[in-house]
XYZ file of C-alpha atoms in Angstrom:
136
model
C 50.704 -71.520 -148.915
C 48.663 -71.954 -152.064
C 44.867 -72.117 -151.906
C 42.647 -73.286 -154.789
C 39.014 -72.337 -155.455
C 36.516 -74.188 -157.685
C 34.694 -71.373 -159.489
C 32.575 -70.669 -162.530
C 32.937 -66.868 -162.419
C 36.438 -66.398 -160.861
C 34.822 -64.309 -158.108
C 33.007 -66.842 -155.928
C 33.391 -70.446 -154.838
C 30.302 -71.616 -156.712
C 31.287 -74.867 -158.409
C 31.367 -78.606 -157.869
C 35.022 -79.682 -158.120
C 34.435 -82.063 -161.030
C 32.201 -79.604 -162.891
C 34.225 -76.449 -162.250
C 34.976 -74.420 -165.357
C 37.866 -72.710 -163.548
C 40.231 -73.260 -160.666
C 41.583 -70.010 -159.224
C 44.841 -70.294 -157.293
C 46.097 -67.768 -154.746
C 49.187 -67.511 -152.558
C 48.234 -66.768 -148.939
C 50.333 -65.620 -145.990
C 49.460 -64.049 -142.645
C 50.274 -60.679 -144.255
C 48.028 -61.001 -147.289
C 47.294 -62.868 -150.485
C 47.959 -62.595 -154.181
C 46.376 -64.107 -157.265
C 48.650 -66.623 -158.999
C 46.590 -68.022 -161.868
C 43.220 -69.204 -163.129
C 43.154 -72.521 -164.940
C 40.248 -73.021 -167.347
C 38.870 -76.466 -168.160
C 37.083 -77.474 -171.370
C 34.926 -80.407 -172.415
C 31.934 -82.137 -170.890
C 32.627 -81.398 -167.252
C 29.211 -82.511 -166.026
C 29.505 -86.122 -167.094
C 29.126 -88.071 -163.854
C 31.390 -91.046 -163.479
C 33.950 -89.557 -165.850
C 36.977 -89.837 -163.568
C 39.283 -88.650 -166.388
C 38.001 -85.098 -165.920
C 39.529 -85.053 -162.433
C 43.123 -85.788 -163.482
C 43.848 -82.329 -165.002
C 42.225 -80.645 -161.994
C 44.226 -82.688 -159.522
C 47.367 -81.832 -161.460
C 46.434 -78.113 -161.428
C 46.080 -78.031 -157.628
C 48.950 -80.379 -156.719
C 50.931 -77.575 -155.008
C 47.924 -76.270 -153.063
C 47.308 -76.862 -149.377
C 43.554 -76.163 -149.396
C 40.812 -76.548 -152.020
C 37.517 -74.677 -151.589
C 34.494 -76.170 -153.400
C 30.716 -75.824 -153.423
C 30.536 -79.631 -153.647
C 32.791 -82.583 -154.315
C 32.062 -86.241 -155.032
C 33.363 -89.065 -152.885
C 36.036 -90.251 -155.290
C 37.119 -86.661 -156.008
C 37.404 -85.934 -152.287
C 39.409 -89.124 -151.743
C 41.809 -88.221 -154.542
C 42.200 -84.627 -153.263
C 42.952 -85.857 -149.725
C 45.350 -88.509 -151.088
C 47.213 -85.639 -152.801
C 47.738 -84.003 -149.405
C 45.192 -81.241 -150.049
C 42.522 -80.296 -147.509
C 39.095 -79.921 -149.187
C 36.772 -77.256 -147.732
C 33.104 -77.199 -148.710
C 31.153 -73.924 -148.575
C 27.395 -74.256 -147.906
C 26.481 -71.527 -150.412
C 28.450 -69.513 -152.982
C 30.988 -67.387 -151.170
C 33.269 -64.617 -152.378
C 36.885 -65.803 -152.827
C 38.278 -62.544 -151.400
C 36.137 -62.977 -148.254
C 37.401 -66.532 -147.767
C 41.003 -65.387 -148.215
C 40.503 -62.601 -145.660
C 39.053 -65.074 -143.120
C 41.952 -67.477 -143.672
C 44.466 -64.629 -143.337
C 42.997 -63.688 -139.935
C 43.216 -67.327 -138.798
C 46.881 -67.445 -139.883
C 47.588 -64.297 -137.839
C 46.202 -65.949 -134.716
C 46.559 -69.550 -133.634
C 45.672 -71.776 -136.595
C 43.930 -75.048 -135.711
C 46.081 -78.205 -135.939
C 44.711 -79.261 -139.351
C 45.651 -75.869 -140.801
C 49.125 -75.873 -139.249
C 49.667 -79.266 -140.884
C 48.538 -78.196 -144.382
C 50.504 -74.946 -144.148
C 53.724 -76.967 -144.325
C 52.835 -78.453 -147.731
C 55.699 -77.881 -150.117
C 58.043 -77.083 -147.244
C 58.683 -80.656 -146.144
C 62.155 -81.042 -144.750
C 64.553 -83.129 -146.754
C 67.677 -84.701 -145.409
C 70.907 -85.306 -147.204
C 71.817 -88.665 -145.696
C 75.252 -88.730 -147.332
C 76.116 -85.443 -145.658
C 74.780 -86.748 -142.318
C 76.943 -89.893 -142.625
C 80.061 -87.865 -143.496
C 79.575 -85.607 -140.471
C 78.245 -88.296 -138.228
């Protein structure tokens, strides 16, 4: 599953989602994780009430199951959740590698129900109804 991190320095989760200069995206499995990409955002990111700044970020994380942030506004959180992404707030800046390691350990054990649900993002089953009807 893909995990996104709101970050200013690409090392720690240390950014408000709307104000984040970068979004770092990693692929995570129970065996390990790998860096996929860092997406950099330009412009006046700190302008409150500027909902347009969220659209490129939401598009950047659309394939992710989890988004780690230092903070996130109400409308941003609603839009992230509506996209099927689980937002996770960290109380203080935390190292991305440490968060990935903790998540990896959880995946190796018995993930809580919310995590099992988000882990299936992008793997939703599709049915070919025409094939079902022909065989049915």
